[in-house]
Amino acid sequence: MVKQLADSLAHVKEVVQRHWGYDTLRPLQQQAMESVLRGVDSLLVLPTGGGKSLCYQAPAIVKGNTTVVVSPLISLMKDQVDGLKACGIAAVQLDSSQSASERFALEKRIRDGEIRLLFVSPERLAMSEFYGLLQQIRVDAFAIDEAHCISQWGHDFRTEYRQLKKIKELFPHASVHAYTATATEDVRADIIRQLGLHNPEVMVGDFDRPNLTYRILSRREPLNQVLDVVRRHNNEAGIIYCISRKNVDELTKSLRKNKVNAVAYHAGLTPDERRTAQDYFASEKCDLIVATVAFGMGIDRSNVRYVMHTGMPKSLEHYQQETGRAGRDGLEAECVLLYSSADLMLWKSIMEKSASGELAADTNDGSFLEAANKHLETMSRYCRGAVCRHRALVEYFGQSFAKENCAACDVCLSETVEVEGSDIIAQKILSCVARIKNGRFGAGHLVSILRGETTETVRKWQHDELSTFGILSSHAKGDLRDWIDQLVGLGVLDLLHLTMQSGFSFSAVVLNDESWKVMRSQRSVKLVQPMRSTKELKAKRLKIAGDSWQGVDKDLFEKLRAIRIRIAKEKGWQAFMVFSDATLREMASVKPSTLLKMSKIKGVGNAKLENFGEEFLQVINDHSN
Ligand code: ADP
């Protein structure tokens, strides 16, 4: 048995080298592959880009039977199937868009045992004729992609996923392997319970994505802040997430006005429009997609160099998943979030309105809203906090973070500076809260009083007569707003979410015990503001962005990228399926002069070498001579 497993593992490594051109496995890949080979149920949690797919794909080839892969979206299945075909592997998908004759032909190939990987939706698994087909072909392994969709505690719950419970009943001899990028302990336990996994091997990878640089900025001039990021990533792929469809449309329009080629993507577009937008982005005809979060799962381009959020996502799980779409190829990428405390309220009212519609009646026990609110509070605390972004994310997912300084987030890169006289400012803000009726007014009104603005509300409540009126008038509105958020993040001020009889809802500022400690000088606080010198910031950014370009001939890289786009277009694939950016950069650095030398480049498997090797070699040789 031990020898058999050792042989299978050696075989798997050979398969990975032959088909994918990778000479080493990443952390946990070997262990995850072993559980598939041994037929032991498993749950693998690895961040996006960690290499989960290979964990069921390579063993499927070694085992020689058909492995069934459950995937939530047709577009995701297509990407996977195309990617596998590019590597010379027999993979197909069965989906509702296929004609009866197409399906018939595919089913014949499946019955004849030609297919190693069969991709289907969760709904299809529950169909009796599909069950009949699987019975005929000795399926002994199921891979469940995006497994967190089965859990109501996760961030992408899908009722269809609940049907997967049946797999263990219908196929008691098959092993079931669940894969996800985001799962807290609750979600992990829920996945295991819902799928009915038997003594599963649970593997949880390192959540940190060291190649991502996280920045959270207060939202002041959103369009300029977006343009700033887009322009520093000229010619590179990016995704901008907006909270609403309206935001998506408006931002796309403004970007185009500013001569930035961007496509919009949201649920309000027709399926055709969505497909076109996605194809444009995937085929590298357009490098920037502006989207709502609901449709992110189909976006699968591996060389995304930046992900930007123009508003706060609704949970840290979402944030991790969405930012996780940057730098899947392992190369450096930037994640910028524009935050305003108004986002929290906006989300809370969206959640309240949609709570009943969000879930099917049989699963909505009221806990959804409670969970959603908890997620929102955690996310908002993360944005306001001034601790290392990598550390806070990793610790949220229950892991410890060893590095003192990640050198890849706004906090550790010291892109913020301490505000002079933080304690006095904090005391002034808090004592102003003490003078207005506790729990009645929001941060906006507080700012008006502190700056000495005679607004209608200020006059109505005679707050212009307070001793704190105009006490911080020399500071900018945005700074004051940020500092109030920071005081909340530091736990020395609370926000209370209130809905008035009229239906109007807002967050009121409320003092707590810690507030009094600050006011009595028993506790010190550190307030920060963004570094003002853009020169200094740019120098830092360039340093990070430059690292993995070392030794790469950029002109050659662009030439290689151009043939990649052409080939992908001919094949109807996503560009990175021909070769990833990492592979192209290695080619543009090593400049192999023969096919043998090219085969040593990471990501050049046999099928790709045979199909595209000559063409790429020609360009490299022409460029070098
Ligand atoms: P996930 O599903 O975890 O988000 P993928 O399976 O899409 O990640 O893998 C991300 C990228 O890493 C893909 O381009 C994949 O081919 C590549 N990859 C996976 N395993 C390895 C490996 N052992 N060595 C090098 N690259 C790998």
XYZ file of C-alpha atoms and ligand atoms in Angstrom:
652
model
C 0.000 0.000 0.000
C 2.768 2.422 1.010
C 4.769 1.449 -2.061
C 1.686 1.815 -4.244
C 1.122 5.344 -2.939
C 4.791 6.233 -3.428
C 4.554 5.004 -7.022
C 1.367 6.982 -7.608
C 2.980 10.103 -6.168
C 6.013 9.710 -8.398
C 3.608 9.261 -11.300
C 1.681 12.402 -10.312
C 4.882 14.462 -10.274
C 5.812 13.144 -13.683
C 2.312 14.038 -14.968
C 2.595 17.572 -13.544
C 5.934 18.045 -15.295
C 4.745 16.548 -18.568
C 1.413 18.328 -18.870
C 1.945 21.576 -16.954
C 5.702 21.999 -17.092
C 6.029 22.506 -13.307
C 8.979 20.799 -11.656
C 7.910 21.317 -8.039
C 4.684 21.121 -6.091
C 3.464 23.984 -3.959
C 2.762 23.716 -0.221
C -0.028 21.212 0.552
C -0.413 20.135 -3.076
C 1.287 16.790 -2.465
C -0.771 16.089 0.663
C -3.993 17.079 -1.121
C -3.126 14.884 -4.101
C -2.385 11.970 -1.771
C -5.894 12.080 -0.305
C -7.382 11.938 -3.816
C -5.102 9.037 -4.752
C -5.954 7.163 -1.545
C -9.686 7.855 -1.950
C -9.979 9.651 1.415
C -12.485 12.533 1.650
C -10.779 15.890 2.019
C -11.164 19.617 2.426
C -8.417 21.848 1.082
C -8.377 25.526 1.973
C -5.806 27.470 -0.008
C -5.879 31.133 -0.966
C -6.753 32.081 -4.536
C -3.809 31.324 -6.767
C -2.560 28.680 -4.328
C -2.972 25.951 -6.943
C -6.055 24.039 -5.813
C -7.110 22.850 -9.269
C -3.939 20.872 -9.822
C -4.744 18.862 -6.665
C -7.628 17.050 -8.345
C -6.575 17.440 -11.971
C -3.224 15.646 -11.796
C -4.496 12.671 -9.703
C -7.415 12.282 -12.146
C -4.912 11.563 -14.900
C -2.950 9.120 -12.769
C -6.073 7.248 -11.651
C -7.290 6.900 -15.217
C -11.013 6.987 -14.341
C -13.279 9.987 -14.733
C -13.240 12.560 -11.936
C -16.371 14.696 -11.711
C -15.767 18.350 -10.901
C -18.619 20.480 -9.590
C -18.261 24.138 -10.440
C -20.707 27.002 -9.865
C -20.477 28.859 -13.178
C -20.460 27.824 -16.826
C -17.766 30.410 -17.575
C -15.506 28.967 -14.883
C -15.988 25.463 -16.264
C -15.143 26.652 -19.743
C -11.920 28.266 -18.521
C -10.883 25.116 -16.734
C -11.745 22.868 -19.673
C -9.896 25.146 -22.140
C -6.895 25.311 -19.821
C -6.783 21.525 -19.513
C -7.115 21.016 -23.254
C -4.219 23.429 -23.783
C -2.164 21.106 -21.583
C -3.214 18.073 -23.650
C -5.733 16.635 -21.172
C -9.129 15.150 -22.055
C -11.669 17.331 -20.241
C -15.249 18.288 -21.051
C -18.163 20.085 -19.490
C -21.830 19.236 -19.656
C -24.035 22.280 -19.335
C -27.436 23.647 -20.237
C -26.113 25.729 -23.143
C -25.255 22.623 -25.194
C -27.568 21.191 -27.863
C -28.954 17.672 -27.506
C -26.656 16.339 -30.237
C -23.583 17.977 -28.696
C -24.467 16.470 -25.360
C -25.085 13.089 -26.893
C -21.619 13.096 -28.496
C -19.969 14.150 -25.241
C -21.827 11.499 -23.273
C -20.575 8.869 -25.678
C -16.982 9.954 -25.086
C -17.620 9.872 -21.352
C -19.119 6.370 -21.560
C -16.170 5.198 -23.682
C -13.854 6.178 -20.827
C -11.991 8.832 -22.848
C -12.560 11.668 -20.394
C -10.412 12.266 -17.310
C -12.204 15.363 -15.986
C -15.901 16.039 -16.332
C -17.171 19.471 -15.231
C -20.808 19.930 -14.217
C -23.056 22.293 -12.274
C -24.529 21.221 -8.920
C -28.024 21.137 -10.473
C -26.928 18.596 -13.066
C -25.654 16.233 -10.406
C -29.174 15.960 -9.047
C -30.673 14.928 -12.434
C -31.606 11.273 -12.612
C -30.323 10.725 -16.159
C -26.974 12.169 -15.182
C -26.874 9.874 -12.181
C -27.511 6.985 -14.591
C -24.561 8.083 -16.751
C -22.221 8.248 -13.765
C -23.341 4.812 -12.604
C -22.152 3.395 -15.910
C -18.649 4.815 -15.668
C -17.327 3.919 -12.216
C -16.820 7.446 -10.903
C -14.690 7.206 -7.789
C -13.841 10.833 -7.062
C -15.788 14.094 -6.935
C -14.106 17.480 -6.669
C -16.232 20.344 -5.322
C -14.828 23.674 -6.433
C -15.748 26.861 -4.513
C -17.074 24.601 -1.760
C -17.892 27.521 0.551
C -20.976 28.108 -1.640
C -22.629 25.284 0.313
C -22.478 27.209 3.567
C -24.894 29.862 4.607
C -22.117 31.227 6.820
C -19.882 31.710 3.838
C -20.085 34.731 1.615
C -21.404 33.203 -1.587
C -24.144 30.892 -0.448
C -25.960 29.110 -3.269
C -29.004 26.992 -2.610
C -28.107 24.686 -5.542
C -24.992 23.619 -3.648
C -27.161 22.032 -0.949
C -28.008 19.295 -3.478
C -24.441 18.070 -3.209
C -25.401 16.396 0.055
C -26.710 13.577 -2.096
C -23.325 12.602 -3.526
C -22.322 10.620 -0.463
C -25.673 8.794 -0.430
C -25.722 8.029 -4.142
C -22.027 7.188 -4.511
C -21.002 5.697 -1.167
C -17.775 4.291 -2.607
C -16.547 7.513 -4.157
C -14.401 10.023 -2.295
C -15.445 13.657 -2.167
C -12.876 16.474 -2.158
C -13.868 20.025 -1.321
C -11.819 23.087 -2.334
C -12.188 26.672 -1.276
C -10.126 29.827 -0.899
C -11.963 31.298 2.013
C -13.244 29.471 4.990
C -13.284 30.408 8.625
C -13.578 27.544 11.099
C -17.391 27.826 11.143
C -17.561 27.596 7.367
C -15.085 24.711 7.291
C -17.163 22.703 9.778
C -20.293 23.551 7.816
C -18.798 22.361 4.506
C -17.839 19.031 6.092
C -21.267 18.612 7.676
C -23.252 19.643 4.617
C -21.304 17.374 2.272
C -21.360 14.533 4.808
C -17.615 13.938 4.434
C -16.319 10.839 6.275
C -13.266 11.490 8.476
C -11.960 13.966 5.978
C -8.380 15.055 5.744
C -8.557 18.800 6.405
C -5.710 20.858 5.002
C -5.508 24.582 5.550
C -2.807 26.475 3.726
C -1.094 29.703 4.550
C -3.595 32.489 3.978
C -1.048 35.156 3.413
C -0.500 36.397 -0.130
C 2.901 38.056 0.162
C 2.851 39.158 -3.486
C -0.120 41.453 -2.837
C 0.371 44.983 -1.513
C -2.712 46.190 0.349
C -3.621 49.854 0.673
C -6.718 51.352 2.280
C -7.315 55.030 1.620
C -10.120 57.225 2.758
C -12.415 58.013 -0.150
C -12.052 61.685 -0.951
C -11.986 62.216 -4.689
C -12.873 58.751 -5.961
C -12.361 59.408 -9.672
C -8.930 60.941 -9.176
C -7.967 58.194 -6.761
C -9.044 55.579 -9.306
C -7.178 57.335 -12.129
C -4.066 57.490 -9.976
C -4.069 53.701 -9.551
C -5.056 52.936 -13.153
C -2.284 55.164 -14.500
C 0.427 53.634 -12.422
C -0.611 50.272 -13.895
C -0.571 51.403 -17.498
C -0.887 48.414 -19.879
C -1.591 46.052 -16.995
C -4.779 44.204 -16.128
C -7.013 45.473 -13.345
C -10.433 44.942 -11.792
C -12.360 47.728 -10.116
C -15.189 46.652 -7.839
C -18.071 49.011 -7.105
C -20.933 48.452 -4.692
C -23.792 49.244 -7.090
C -24.545 48.809 -10.787
C -25.056 52.561 -11.021
C -21.543 53.137 -9.668
C -20.183 50.683 -12.249
C -21.876 52.479 -15.155
C -20.894 55.945 -13.970
C -17.291 55.059 -13.270
C -16.885 53.253 -16.593
C -18.228 56.321 -18.372
C -15.913 58.683 -16.488
C -12.921 56.459 -17.152
C -13.674 56.396 -20.868
C -13.970 60.189 -20.817
C -10.477 60.171 -19.369
C -9.290 57.958 -22.236
C -9.067 54.805 -20.172
C -10.317 51.740 -22.002
C -12.667 50.042 -19.518
C -15.592 47.645 -19.798
C -18.498 47.365 -17.389
C -19.824 44.116 -15.947
C -22.899 43.694 -13.743
C -26.145 41.803 -13.387
C -28.190 44.529 -15.067
C -26.502 43.904 -18.414
C -27.841 41.331 -20.855
C -26.108 37.919 -20.896
C -24.630 38.884 -24.277
C -23.241 42.157 -22.987
C -21.755 40.382 -19.987
C -20.179 37.722 -22.150
C -18.696 40.340 -24.464
C -17.268 42.311 -21.527
C -15.751 39.198 -20.019
C -14.340 38.031 -23.358
C -12.771 41.453 -23.941
C -11.072 41.312 -20.592
C -10.087 37.662 -20.791
C -8.655 37.929 -24.277
C -6.640 41.014 -23.274
C -8.463 43.264 -25.742
C -9.240 45.374 -22.733
C -7.215 45.500 -19.548
C -9.706 47.034 -17.158
C -13.045 45.678 -16.013
C -15.353 47.638 -13.723
C -17.722 45.240 -11.986
C -20.095 44.611 -9.134
C -19.010 41.943 -6.690
C -21.836 39.556 -7.514
C -20.223 38.519 -10.782
C -16.611 38.225 -9.825
C -16.441 34.473 -9.786
C -16.276 34.194 -13.554
C -13.330 36.555 -13.801
C -10.380 34.282 -13.997
C -7.503 36.144 -15.630
C -4.260 35.188 -13.916
C -2.202 38.298 -14.668
C -4.411 40.834 -12.896
C -1.927 43.360 -11.487
C -4.354 45.423 -9.417
C -7.744 45.115 -7.780
C -9.430 48.223 -6.581
C -12.546 48.615 -4.431
C -14.303 51.968 -4.679
C -16.339 51.041 -1.608
C -16.036 48.669 1.307
C -16.793 45.003 0.497
C -19.410 43.348 2.684
C -17.074 40.956 4.485
C -13.419 40.132 4.936
C -14.132 36.867 3.124
C -15.298 38.887 0.124
C -12.300 41.155 0.398
C -9.929 38.213 0.496
C -11.667 36.506 -2.405
C -11.858 39.647 -4.541
C -8.353 40.900 -3.858
C -7.293 37.276 -4.350
C -8.016 37.695 -8.050
C -4.928 39.878 -8.248
C -1.580 38.209 -8.822
C -2.816 34.636 -9.230
C 0.321 34.007 -11.236
C 2.382 34.672 -8.120
C 3.785 37.950 -9.429
C 3.385 41.184 -7.462
C 0.052 43.023 -7.540
C -1.619 45.891 -5.734
C -4.976 46.038 -3.916
C -6.419 49.441 -3.137
C -9.609 49.993 -1.186
C -11.310 53.372 -0.926
C -13.125 53.515 2.380
C -15.709 55.781 3.904
C -17.664 55.101 7.075
C -20.816 55.762 5.026
C -20.210 52.371 3.336
C -21.110 50.521 6.513
C -24.503 52.164 6.669
C -25.132 51.698 2.993
C -24.478 47.976 3.285
C -26.564 47.628 6.407
C -29.591 49.092 4.713
C -28.998 46.974 1.581
C -28.772 43.875 3.776
C -31.883 44.692 5.736
C -33.873 45.247 2.577
C -32.649 42.124 0.852
C -32.482 39.735 3.821
C -35.771 38.056 2.998
C -35.046 37.764 -0.702
C -31.481 36.626 -0.327
C -32.195 33.039 0.729
C -34.717 30.377 -0.090
C -37.459 30.197 2.512
C -36.372 26.811 3.866
C -32.939 28.040 4.845
C -33.738 31.541 6.040
C -33.953 31.296 9.794
C -33.092 34.928 10.466
C -29.484 34.111 11.202
C -28.496 35.432 7.794
C -28.914 39.066 8.798
C -27.085 38.515 12.051
C -24.164 36.909 10.218
C -24.186 39.621 7.549
C -24.027 42.396 10.144
C -21.186 40.693 11.974
C -19.270 40.448 8.694
C -19.869 44.144 7.988
C -18.645 45.274 11.397
C -15.491 43.172 11.060
C -14.800 44.509 7.593
C -15.286 48.079 8.683
C -12.980 47.591 11.685
C -10.349 46.203 9.320
C -10.563 49.321 7.149
C -10.323 51.692 10.059
C -7.621 49.793 11.874
C -4.015 50.838 11.681
C -2.435 47.367 12.024
C -0.600 45.517 9.276
C -3.190 44.533 6.645
C -1.569 41.156 5.984
C -1.456 40.359 9.690
C -5.084 41.390 10.284
C -6.323 39.280 7.354
C -4.321 36.203 8.267
C -5.307 36.434 11.939
C -8.947 36.751 10.975
C -8.654 33.394 9.249
C -7.260 31.912 12.456
C -3.571 31.835 11.588
C -0.639 33.597 13.141
C 1.563 35.987 11.238
C 5.256 35.679 11.899
C 6.648 38.775 10.202
C 7.119 41.948 12.228
C 6.780 44.081 9.121
C 5.154 42.712 5.943
C 6.697 45.459 3.783
C 3.606 45.165 1.584
C 0.813 47.262 3.044
C 0.200 50.951 3.628
C 0.691 50.519 7.376
C 4.033 48.679 7.231
C 5.294 50.824 4.378
C 4.629 53.799 6.660
C 2.539 55.500 4.036
C 0.731 57.184 6.861
C 2.267 59.599 9.324
C 1.332 60.230 12.919
C -0.715 63.365 13.412
C 0.978 65.856 15.664
C -0.932 66.300 18.924
C -3.052 63.168 18.411
C -4.101 63.012 22.061
C -5.330 66.586 22.185
C -7.256 66.173 18.931
C -8.840 62.953 20.207
C -9.814 64.664 23.458
C -11.406 67.547 21.561
C -13.412 65.190 19.349
C -14.577 63.056 22.245
C -15.469 65.972 24.479
C -17.580 67.336 21.645
C -19.438 64.000 21.568
C -19.931 64.331 25.334
C -21.616 67.685 24.798
C -24.140 66.573 22.202
C -26.839 64.095 23.100
C -25.109 60.705 23.243
C -26.312 58.302 20.575
C -28.288 60.870 18.557
C -25.920 62.343 16.012
C -23.743 60.947 13.274
C -20.096 61.597 12.400
C -21.029 64.127 9.690
C -22.777 66.400 12.167
C -19.908 66.028 14.623
C -17.485 67.191 11.939
C -19.684 70.233 11.227
C -19.582 71.276 14.881
C -15.836 70.707 15.205
C -15.178 72.764 12.086
C -17.585 75.501 13.144
C -20.056 75.155 10.276
C -23.478 76.652 10.859
C -25.524 74.027 9.072
C -29.272 73.729 9.430
C -28.937 70.887 11.953
C -26.291 72.798 13.919
C -28.643 75.776 14.196
C -31.671 73.616 14.990
C -29.947 72.053 17.988
C -28.061 75.243 18.923
C -24.810 73.387 18.656
C -23.104 76.606 17.591
C -23.332 77.585 21.235
C -21.235 74.647 22.416
C -17.739 75.356 23.715
C -16.434 72.801 21.219
C -17.981 74.596 18.225
C -15.160 75.344 15.770
C -12.557 73.851 18.104
C -10.840 72.003 15.202
C -11.684 74.484 12.453
C -8.167 74.499 11.027
C -8.406 70.847 9.976
C -9.832 69.530 6.715
C -13.206 67.820 6.721
C -11.751 64.592 5.316
C -9.076 64.449 8.020
C -11.612 64.902 10.801
C -13.825 62.227 9.306
C -10.837 59.846 9.114
C -9.853 60.519 12.707
C -13.374 59.818 13.945
C -13.222 56.509 12.031
C -9.834 55.805 13.570
C -11.131 56.482 17.086
C -13.857 53.917 16.390
C -11.219 51.503 15.044
C -9.160 52.006 18.192
C -12.210 51.187 20.328
C -12.356 54.559 22.077
C -15.608 55.578 20.381
C -18.592 53.475 19.299
C -20.950 53.661 16.367
C -24.565 52.755 16.973
C -26.647 51.813 13.949
C -30.098 53.395 14.216
C -33.204 53.351 12.051
C -35.632 56.217 12.644
C -39.414 55.899 12.413
C -39.265 57.556 9.005
C -37.107 54.648 7.808
C -33.977 56.842 7.665
C -31.007 54.987 9.095
C -27.616 56.210 10.234
C -24.788 55.453 12.647
C -24.651 57.579 15.765
C -21.418 58.307 17.643
C -21.496 57.065 21.233
C -18.954 57.340 24.036
C -17.750 54.250 25.898
C -15.570 53.656 28.994
C -12.398 53.956 26.924
C -13.491 57.379 25.637
C -13.370 58.711 29.193
C -9.889 57.288 29.718
C -8.684 59.264 26.700
C -10.417 62.425 27.900
C -8.838 62.040 31.348
C -5.390 61.473 29.768
C -5.287 57.918 31.159
C -4.989 56.465 27.667
C -2.987 57.705 24.732
C -4.052 57.326 21.085
C -2.198 57.591 17.799
C -4.050 59.177 14.898
C -2.597 58.991 11.415
C -3.000 60.691 8.083
C -1.830 59.697 4.603
C 1.636 60.760 3.611
C 1.332 63.959 1.617
C 4.521 63.712 -0.361
C 3.630 61.762 -3.504
C 7.282 61.676 -4.492
C 8.130 59.596 -1.467
C 5.151 57.336 -2.079
C 6.065 56.761 -5.698
C 9.592 55.753 -4.787
C 8.221 53.123 -2.445
C 5.745 51.783 -4.979
C 8.299 51.529 -7.715
C 10.538 49.522 -5.452
C 7.826 46.925 -4.906
C 6.671 46.840 -8.496
C 10.203 46.445 -9.783
C 11.126 43.249 -7.975
C 9.892 40.503 -10.269
C 10.837 42.378 -13.434
C 14.481 41.979 -12.612
C 16.399 40.727 -15.650
C 13.272 40.675 -17.831
C 13.608 42.220 -21.291
C 10.366 44.219 -21.330
C 10.339 44.761 -25.096
C 10.630 41.046 -25.646
C 7.935 40.413 -23.041
C 5.541 42.680 -24.961
C 6.358 40.868 -28.230
C 5.690 37.493 -26.600
C 2.482 38.863 -25.137
C 1.336 39.906 -28.596
C 1.707 36.392 -30.036
C -0.004 34.995 -26.980
C -3.012 37.257 -27.652
C -3.114 36.173 -31.307
C -2.955 32.449 -30.520
C -5.592 32.769 -27.783
C -7.884 34.555 -30.228
C -7.480 31.790 -32.801
C -8.237 29.121 -30.201
C -11.042 31.017 -28.436
C -9.142 30.749 -25.132
C -8.202 33.195 -22.459
C -4.755 34.582 -23.227
C -3.024 33.269 -20.114
C -3.997 29.713 -21.052
C -1.399 29.830 -23.805
C 1.322 30.809 -21.308
C 1.037 32.726 -18.029
C 2.743 36.082 -17.445
C 5.196 34.320 -15.137
C 6.176 31.959 -17.962
C 6.488 34.820 -20.478
C 8.642 36.832 -18.077
C 10.919 33.849 -17.567
C 11.182 33.424 -21.351
C 11.946 37.134 -21.741
C 14.663 36.830 -19.137
C 16.281 33.460 -19.935
C 15.769 33.864 -23.722
C 16.009 30.155 -24.564
C 17.564 29.505 -27.969
C 16.393 25.896 -28.481
C 13.223 23.896 -27.828
C 15.079 21.833 -25.250
C 16.050 24.974 -23.338
C 12.513 26.267 -23.658
C 11.121 23.056 -22.146
C 12.983 23.901 -18.918
C 10.925 27.076 -18.422
C 8.241 26.772 -15.721
C 4.828 26.406 -17.325
C 6.012 24.882 -20.620
C 4.548 21.376 -20.721
C 4.864 18.928 -23.628
C 1.633 19.873 -25.416
C 2.362 23.609 -25.283
C 5.969 23.075 -26.333
C 4.830 21.085 -29.327
C 2.005 23.435 -30.293
C 3.518 26.868 -29.670
C 7.214 26.338 -28.897
C 8.565 27.051 -32.395
C 6.574 30.248 -32.737
C 7.755 31.719 -29.444
C 11.322 30.563 -30.095
C 11.314 32.359 -33.424
C 10.313 35.654 -31.796
C 12.979 35.256 -29.104
C 15.672 34.462 -31.661
C 14.632 37.336 -33.966
C 14.666 39.708 -31.013
C 18.084 38.554 -29.833
C 19.757 38.770 -33.254
P -6.601 28.333 -7.219
O -7.622 27.418 -7.830
O -6.104 27.855 -5.901
O -7.031 29.763 -7.198
P -5.124 27.716 -9.559
O -5.345 26.267 -9.495
O -5.903 28.517 -10.541
O -5.314 28.346 -8.121
O -3.558 27.982 -9.758
C -3.047 29.296 -9.879
C -1.894 29.295 -10.867
O -0.774 28.606 -10.295
C -2.235 28.573 -12.162
O -1.690 29.312 -13.223
C -1.556 27.222 -11.992
O -1.257 26.613 -13.224
C -0.306 27.611 -11.210
N 0.264 26.481 -10.436
C -0.406 25.537 -9.758
N 0.446 24.664 -9.200
C 1.697 25.060 -9.522
C 3.013 24.557 -9.249
N 3.204 23.465 -8.532
N 4.065 25.229 -9.765
C 3.869 26.353 -10.508
N 2.658 26.868 -10.805
C 1.573 26.245 -10.318
